[in-house]
Amino acid sequence: MSISFSERGIYMGLPWYRVHTVVLNDPGRLLSVHIMHTALVSGWAGSMALYELAVFDPSDPVLDPMWRQGMFVIPFMTRLGITNSWGGWSISGGTITNPGIWSYEGVAGAHILFSGLCFLAAIWHWVYWDLERFCDERTGKPSLDLPKIFGIHFFLSGVACFGFGAFHVTGLYGPGIWVSDPYGLTGKVQSVNPAWGAEGTLGILAGLFHLSVRPPQRLYKGLRMGNIETVLSSSIAAVFFAAFVVAGTMWYGSATTPIEFFGPTRYQWDQGYFQQEIYRRVGAGLAENLSLSEAWSKIPEKFAFYDYIGNNPAKGGFFRAGSMDNGDGIAVGWLGHPIFRDKEGRELFVRRMPTFFETFPVVLVDGDGIVRADVPFRRAESKSSVEQVGVTVEFYGGELNGVSYSDPATVKKYARRAQLGEIFELDRATLKSDGVFRSSPRGWFTFGHATFALLFFFGHIWHGARTLFRDVFAGLDPDLDAQVEFGAFQKLGDPTTRRQNEARISLVNDPKRIGVEARIVNHDRIYGSIGLYIPLSFDFRDHFFRYLFSRTT
């Protein structure tokens, strides 16, 4: 193979969105960049965990849990059974003396250590890219058996998932995972029985299938299974599908996203999920001959806190940065449940604010839904104001248990606060909170993953179309043996659009020569990616890209 360049030299640059062309036909460096990507992801996770541990306050797991403080990676560690810190605290409260190696800091450090090892491995594979392992024994040229690699990945992923479930989740060699009740009150780390059937071994079985069964020739050619861009397209599809799934399980709630770690969902507020259960428990207490005060006092403060609109992830705007504590403040204590009554002794209920309202009229209704009192916008036109109806309020449970108020100004104050659910004392001074609601990590996770899933969906369509219709987009038959001059025409192959006095590259595929000959006709700059459109041999790639990223004089 011969490559001849002008003595004057030219510069060819790749646009930023085509830099991955350099690993298009290079298995060694393709592996290198993937290892480096793993290093970046693992390093970010470990570093982010250490940052969160530095700012996290574990002193009040009930009213100031991790999701109120905006923690993002700590909840995922805790979900998998990590509950202790080398700082001597536990996520459930209290102090500990022997947290063990696999504490929050231990897991974070392991990720950073793994990131460093991956970084070194990526450097090694970048330098030593031309390995015999990547060469086809029959031809002696670099080649990748992509269907076989797919089967290997499938099998190893299945083994990893099954092994994690069989050892870590079951508690056989690990702590188990976090298991909780539907109301997020009794959660703890415990062992879980694995699924030993087909559903638990599907990944292993699928991997063995793809390792032992070759794809039909028509399917192989039809889906361009020999093209690395097909792998890119299908990988992007797997990623965006997974992102859509986890966005749904996070936003709508599931056993994999406990409310102890990520906060309640918006639908639990919309449907009165916690309110109904609280009323049911109070009713059960009254049926046991408890007084109203005793029945409400049995409601856990943690349970009442869930029934507060400030913990609704949909109340925080997209552009309101910061944790929930930076919004309405740090919750200090539950004041108790307010019960309003008019002068005739009827119990009145404050209509709660819907999720997507910032302001809402204060309306008090009786048990039949009839409006009995309100806080009017115009006093002159009022017929059922708090003053006219003689509304009073009394608290049951909480810090104000047994305290009642008849002063209209105080009654209206608590009626407004009752719109937002259970009433809590909030400390806005410590963090200089501005009083504007913020979203929880549940909202941010959902928004981020849904957004990137959409972008990756279009990426899948883009790369899938490119690999399926590569010959159409390039204007070249992949099996073409004739001489092709790249850059000679503005429209490839159209002699009526021949460029004048511009650089062009002639790619000659001659079976008598080894590789492909490249000839620079003159000296102007050429932009674009030849390797992205025309399949080049490895011999040509090696010499051509050396030239591509260097300027000769």
CSV table of N, CA and C in Angstrom, one decimal, residues 447-547:
chain,number,residue,atom,x,y,z
A,447,PHE,N,-37.5,13.1,35.8
A,447,PHE,CA,-37.3,14.1,34.7
A,447,PHE,C,-36.0,13.9,33.9
A,448,GLY,N,-34.9,13.6,34.6
A,448,GLY,CA,-33.7,13.3,34.0
A,448,GLY,C,-33.7,12.1,33.1
A,449,HIS,N,-34.2,11.0,33.6
A,449,HIS,CA,-34.3,9.7,32.8
A,449,HIS,C,-35.3,9.8,31.7
A,450,ALA,N,-36.4,10.4,31.9
A,450,ALA,CA,-37.4,10.5,30.8
A,450,ALA,C,-36.8,11.4,29.7
A,451,THR,N,-36.1,12.5,30.0
A,451,THR,CA,-35.5,13.4,29.0
A,451,THR,C,-34.4,12.6,28.2
A,452,PHE,N,-33.5,12.0,28.9
A,452,PHE,CA,-32.5,11.3,28.2
A,452,PHE,C,-33.0,10.1,27.4
A,453,ALA,N,-34.0,9.5,27.9
A,453,ALA,CA,-34.6,8.3,27.2
A,453,ALA,C,-35.2,8.8,25.9
A,454,LEU,N,-35.8,10.0,25.9
A,454,LEU,CA,-36.3,10.6,24.6
A,454,LEU,C,-35.2,10.9,23.6
A,455,LEU,N,-34.1,11.5,24.2
A,455,LEU,CA,-33.0,11.8,23.3
A,455,LEU,C,-32.3,10.5,22.8
A,456,PHE,N,-32.2,9.5,23.6
A,456,PHE,CA,-31.6,8.3,23.2
A,456,PHE,C,-32.5,7.5,22.2
A,457,PHE,N,-33.8,7.7,22.3
A,457,PHE,CA,-34.7,7.1,21.3
A,457,PHE,C,-34.4,7.7,19.9
A,458,PHE,N,-34.3,9.0,19.8
A,458,PHE,CA,-33.9,9.6,18.5
A,458,PHE,C,-32.5,9.1,18.1
A,459,GLY,N,-31.6,8.9,19.1
A,459,GLY,CA,-30.3,8.4,18.7
A,459,GLY,C,-30.4,7.0,18.1
A,460,HIS,N,-31.3,6.2,18.7
A,460,HIS,CA,-31.5,4.9,18.2
A,460,HIS,C,-32.0,4.9,16.7
A,461,ILE,N,-33.0,5.7,16.5
A,461,ILE,CA,-33.5,5.9,15.2
A,461,ILE,C,-32.5,6.3,14.2
A,462,TRP,N,-31.7,7.3,14.6
A,462,TRP,CA,-30.6,7.9,13.8
A,462,TRP,C,-29.6,6.8,13.4
A,463,HIS,N,-29.0,6.2,14.4
A,463,HIS,CA,-28.0,5.2,14.1
A,463,HIS,C,-28.5,3.9,13.4
A,464,GLY,N,-29.8,3.6,13.8
A,464,GLY,CA,-30.4,2.4,13.2
A,464,GLY,C,-30.6,2.7,11.7
A,465,ALA,N,-31.1,3.9,11.3
A,465,ALA,CA,-31.3,4.2,9.9
A,465,ALA,C,-30.0,4.3,9.2
A,466,ARG,N,-28.9,4.8,9.8
A,466,ARG,CA,-27.6,4.9,9.2
A,466,ARG,C,-27.1,3.5,8.8
A,467,THR,N,-27.2,2.6,9.8
A,467,THR,CA,-26.6,1.3,9.5
A,467,THR,C,-27.5,0.4,8.5
A,468,LEU,N,-28.8,0.6,8.6
A,468,LEU,CA,-29.6,-0.2,7.7
A,468,LEU,C,-29.6,0.4,6.2
A,469,PHE,N,-29.4,1.7,6.1
A,469,PHE,CA,-29.4,2.3,4.8
A,469,PHE,C,-28.1,3.0,4.5
A,470,ARG,N,-27.0,2.4,4.9
A,470,ARG,CA,-25.7,3.0,4.8
A,470,ARG,C,-25.4,3.3,3.3
A,471,ASP,N,-25.6,2.3,2.5
A,471,ASP,CA,-25.3,2.5,1.1
A,471,ASP,C,-26.1,3.6,0.4
A,472,VAL,N,-27.4,3.7,0.9
A,472,VAL,CA,-28.2,4.8,0.3
A,472,VAL,C,-27.7,6.2,0.7
A,473,PHE,N,-27.4,6.3,2.0
A,473,PHE,CA,-26.9,7.6,2.5
A,473,PHE,C,-25.5,8.0,1.9
A,474,ALA,N,-24.7,7.0,1.8
A,474,ALA,CA,-23.3,7.3,1.3
A,474,ALA,C,-23.3,7.4,-0.2
A,475,GLY,N,-24.3,6.8,-0.9
A,475,GLY,CA,-24.3,6.9,-2.4
A,475,GLY,C,-23.4,5.9,-3.0
A,476,LEU,N,-22.9,4.9,-2.2
A,476,LEU,CA,-21.9,3.9,-2.6
A,476,LEU,C,-22.5,2.5,-2.4
A,477,ASP,N,-22.2,1.7,-3.3
A,477,ASP,CA,-22.4,0.3,-3.1
A,477,ASP,C,-21.3,-0.3,-2.2
A,478,PRO,N,-21.6,-0.9,-1.1
A,478,PRO,CA,-20.5,-1.4,-0.2
A,478,PRO,C,-19.6,-2.4,-0.9
A,479,ASP,N,-20.1,-3.1,-2.0
A,479,ASP,CA,-19.3,-4.1,-2.7
A,479,ASP,C,-18.7,-3.5,-4.0
A,480,LEU,N,-18.7,-2.2,-4.1
A,480,LEU,CA,-18.2,-1.6,-5.3
A,480,LEU,C,-16.7,-1.8,-5.4
A,481,ASP,N,-16.2,-2.2,-6.6
A,481,ASP,CA,-14.8,-2.4,-6.8
A,481,ASP,C,-14.1,-1.3,-7.6
A,482,ALA,N,-15.0,-0.5,-8.2
A,482,ALA,CA,-14.5,0.6,-9.1
A,482,ALA,C,-13.8,1.7,-8.3
A,483,GLN,N,-13.0,2.5,-9.0
A,483,GLN,CA,-12.4,3.7,-8.3
A,483,GLN,C,-13.4,4.7,-7.9
A,484,VAL,N,-13.3,5.2,-6.7
A,484,VAL,CA,-14.2,6.3,-6.2
A,484,VAL,C,-13.4,7.4,-5.8
A,485,GLU,N,-13.7,8.6,-6.2
A,485,GLU,CA,-13.0,9.8,-5.8
A,485,GLU,C,-13.8,10.6,-4.8
A,486,PHE,N,-13.4,10.6,-3.5
A,486,PHE,CA,-14.2,11.2,-2.5
A,486,PHE,C,-13.8,12.7,-2.5
A,487,GLY,N,-14.8,13.6,-2.6
A,487,GLY,CA,-14.5,15.0,-2.6
A,487,GLY,C,-14.4,15.6,-4.0
A,488,ALA,N,-14.4,14.8,-5.0
A,488,ALA,CA,-14.3,15.3,-6.4
A,488,ALA,C,-15.5,16.0,-6.8
A,489,PHE,N,-16.7,15.6,-6.3
A,489,PHE,CA,-18.0,16.2,-6.6
A,489,PHE,C,-18.7,16.7,-5.4
A,490,GLN,N,-19.4,17.8,-5.6
A,490,GLN,CA,-20.3,18.2,-4.5
A,490,GLN,C,-21.3,17.2,-4.1
A,491,LYS,N,-21.9,16.5,-5.1
A,491,LYS,CA,-22.8,15.4,-4.8
A,491,LYS,C,-22.1,14.2,-5.4
A,492,LEU,N,-21.8,13.2,-4.5
A,492,LEU,CA,-21.0,12.1,-4.8
A,492,LEU,C,-21.5,11.4,-6.0
A,493,GLY,N,-20.6,11.2,-7.0
A,493,GLY,CA,-21.0,10.5,-8.2
A,493,GLY,C,-21.7,11.2,-9.3
A,494,ASP,N,-22.0,12.5,-9.0
A,494,ASP,CA,-22.7,13.3,-10.0
A,494,ASP,C,-21.7,14.2,-10.7
A,495,PRO,N,-21.3,13.9,-12.0
A,495,PRO,CA,-20.2,14.6,-12.7
A,495,PRO,C,-20.6,16.0,-13.0
A,496,THR,N,-21.8,16.4,-12.9
A,496,THR,CA,-22.2,17.8,-13.2
A,496,THR,C,-21.9,18.7,-12.0
A,497,THR,N,-21.5,18.1,-10.9
A,497,THR,CA,-21.2,19.0,-9.7
A,497,THR,C,-19.8,18.9,-9.3
A,498,ARG,N,-18.9,18.7,-10.3
A,498,ARG,CA,-17.5,18.6,-10.0
A,498,ARG,C,-16.9,19.8,-9.4
A,499,ARG,N,-16.2,19.7,-8.3
A,499,ARG,CA,-15.5,20.8,-7.7
A,499,ARG,C,-14.3,21.2,-8.5
A,500,GLN,N,-14.0,22.5,-8.4
A,500,GLN,CA,-12.8,23.1,-9.0
A,500,GLN,C,-11.8,23.5,-8.0
A,501,ASN,N,-10.5,23.1,-8.2
A,501,ASN,CA,-9.4,23.6,-7.3
A,501,ASN,C,-9.7,23.3,-5.9
A,502,GLU,N,-10.2,22.1,-5.6
A,502,GLU,CA,-10.4,21.7,-4.2
A,502,GLU,C,-9.8,20.4,-4.0
A,503,ALA,N,-9.6,20.1,-2.8
A,503,ALA,CA,-8.9,18.8,-2.4
A,503,ALA,C,-9.9,17.7,-2.6
A,504,ARG,N,-9.4,16.6,-3.0
A,504,ARG,CA,-10.2,15.4,-3.1
A,504,ARG,C,-9.3,14.2,-2.8
A,505,ILE,N,-9.9,13.1,-2.4
A,505,ILE,CA,-9.2,11.9,-2.1
A,505,ILE,C,-9.7,10.8,-3.0
A,506,SER,N,-8.8,10.1,-3.6
A,506,SER,CA,-9.1,9.0,-4.4
A,506,SER,C,-8.9,7.7,-3.6
A,507,LEU,N,-10.0,7.0,-3.5
A,507,LEU,CA,-9.9,5.7,-2.8
A,507,LEU,C,-10.0,4.6,-3.9
A,508,VAL,N,-8.9,3.9,-4.1
A,508,VAL,CA,-8.9,2.9,-5.1
A,508,VAL,C,-8.8,1.5,-4.4
A,509,ASN,N,-9.8,0.7,-4.8
A,509,ASN,CA,-9.9,-0.7,-4.2
A,509,ASN,C,-9.3,-1.6,-5.3
A,510,ASP,N,-8.1,-2.0,-5.2
A,510,ASP,CA,-7.5,-2.8,-6.1
A,510,ASP,C,-7.1,-4.2,-5.5
A,511,PRO,N,-7.7,-5.3,-6.0
A,511,PRO,CA,-7.5,-6.6,-5.3
A,511,PRO,C,-6.0,-7.0,-5.4
A,512,LYS,N,-5.2,-6.4,-6.3
A,512,LYS,CA,-3.8,-6.7,-6.3
A,512,LYS,C,-3.0,-6.0,-5.3
A,513,ARG,N,-3.6,-5.0,-4.6
A,513,ARG,CA,-2.9,-4.3,-3.6
A,513,ARG,C,-3.4,-4.7,-2.2
A,514,ILE,N,-2.6,-4.5,-1.2
A,514,ILE,CA,-3.0,-4.7,0.1
A,514,ILE,C,-3.6,-3.5,0.7
A,515,GLY,N,-4.9,-3.5,1.0
A,515,GLY,CA,-5.5,-2.3,1.5
A,515,GLY,C,-6.1,-1.4,0.4
A,516,VAL,N,-6.1,-0.1,0.7
A,516,VAL,CA,-6.7,0.9,-0.1
A,516,VAL,C,-5.6,2.1,-0.3
A,517,GLU,N,-5.5,2.6,-1.5
A,517,GLU,CA,-4.6,3.7,-1.8
A,517,GLU,C,-5.4,5.0,-1.6
A,518,ALA,N,-4.7,5.9,-0.9
A,518,ALA,CA,-5.3,7.3,-0.8
A,518,ALA,C,-4.4,8.3,-1.5
A,519,ARG,N,-4.9,9.1,-2.3
A,519,ARG,CA,-4.1,10.1,-3.0
A,519,ARG,C,-4.7,11.5,-2.8
A,520,ILE,N,-4.0,12.4,-2.2
A,520,ILE,CA,-4.4,13.8,-2.1
A,520,ILE,C,-4.1,14.5,-3.3
A,521,VAL,N,-5.1,15.1,-4.0
A,521,VAL,CA,-5.0,15.7,-5.3
A,521,VAL,C,-4.4,17.1,-5.1
A,522,ASN,N,-4.9,17.9,-4.2
A,522,ASN,CA,-4.2,19.2,-3.9
A,522,ASN,C,-4.3,19.5,-2.5
A,523,HIS,N,-4.2,20.8,-2.1
A,523,HIS,CA,-3.8,21.1,-0.7
A,523,HIS,C,-4.8,21.8,0.1
A,524,ASP,N,-6.0,22.0,-0.3
A,524,ASP,CA,-7.0,22.7,0.5
A,524,ASP,C,-7.5,21.8,1.6
A,525,ARG,N,-8.2,22.4,2.6
A,525,ARG,CA,-8.7,21.6,3.8
A,525,ARG,C,-9.9,20.8,3.4
A,526,ILE,N,-10.0,19.6,3.9
A,526,ILE,CA,-11.1,18.8,3.7
A,526,ILE,C,-11.7,18.5,5.1
A,527,TYR,N,-13.0,18.7,5.2
A,527,TYR,CA,-13.7,18.4,6.4
A,527,TYR,C,-14.7,17.3,6.2
A,528,GLY,N,-14.9,16.5,7.2
A,528,GLY,CA,-15.8,15.4,7.1
A,528,GLY,C,-15.1,14.1,7.5
A,529,SER,N,-15.8,13.0,7.4
A,529,SER,CA,-15.3,11.7,7.8
A,529,SER,C,-15.4,10.7,6.7
A,530,ILE,N,-14.3,10.3,6.2
A,530,ILE,CA,-14.3,9.3,5.1
A,530,ILE,C,-14.7,8.0,5.7
A,531,GLY,N,-14.0,7.6,6.8
A,531,GLY,CA,-14.2,6.3,7.4
A,531,GLY,C,-15.6,6.1,7.9
A,532,LEU,N,-16.4,7.2,8.1
A,532,LEU,CA,-17.7,7.0,8.6
A,532,LEU,C,-18.6,6.5,7.5
A,533,TYR,N,-18.3,6.7,6.2
A,533,TYR,CA,-19.2,6.3,5.1
A,533,TYR,C,-18.6,5.1,4.3
A,534,ILE,N,-17.3,5.0,4.2
A,534,ILE,CA,-16.7,4.0,3.3
A,534,ILE,C,-15.9,3.0,4.1
A,535,PRO,N,-16.3,1.7,4.0
A,535,PRO,CA,-15.5,0.7,4.8
A,535,PRO,C,-14.1,0.6,4.3
A,536,LEU,N,-13.2,0.9,5.2
A,536,LEU,CA,-11.7,0.9,4.9
A,536,LEU,C,-11.1,-0.3,5.5
A,537,SER,N,-10.0,-0.7,4.9
A,537,SER,CA,-9.2,-1.8,5.5
A,537,SER,C,-8.4,-1.3,6.7
A,538,PHE,N,-8.0,-2.3,7.6
A,538,PHE,CA,-7.2,-1.9,8.8
A,538,PHE,C,-5.8,-1.3,8.4
A,539,ASP,N,-5.3,-1.8,7.3
A,539,ASP,CA,-4.0,-1.3,6.9
A,539,ASP,C,-4.1,0.1,6.5
A,540,PHE,N,-5.1,0.4,5.8
A,540,PHE,CA,-5.3,1.8,5.4
A,540,PHE,C,-5.7,2.7,6.6
A,541,ARG,N,-6.5,2.2,7.5
A,541,ARG,CA,-6.9,2.9,8.7
A,541,ARG,C,-5.7,3.4,9.5
A,542,ASP,N,-4.8,2.5,9.7
A,542,ASP,CA,-3.6,2.8,10.5
A,542,ASP,C,-2.9,4.0,10.0
A,543,HIS,N,-2.6,3.9,8.6
A,543,HIS,CA,-1.8,5.0,8.1
A,543,HIS,C,-2.6,6.2,7.8
A,544,PHE,N,-3.8,6.1,7.4
A,544,PHE,CA,-4.6,7.2,7.1
A,544,PHE,C,-5.0,8.1,8.3
A,545,PHE,N,-5.3,7.5,9.4
A,545,PHE,CA,-5.7,8.3,10.6
A,545,PHE,C,-4.4,8.9,11.3
A,546,ARG,N,-3.3,8.3,11.1
A,546,ARG,CA,-2.1,9.0,11.5
A,546,ARG,C,-1.9,10.3,10.8
A,547,TYR,N,-2.2,10.2,9.5
A,547,TYR,CA,-2.2,11.5,8.7
A,547,TYR,C,-3.3,12.4,9.0
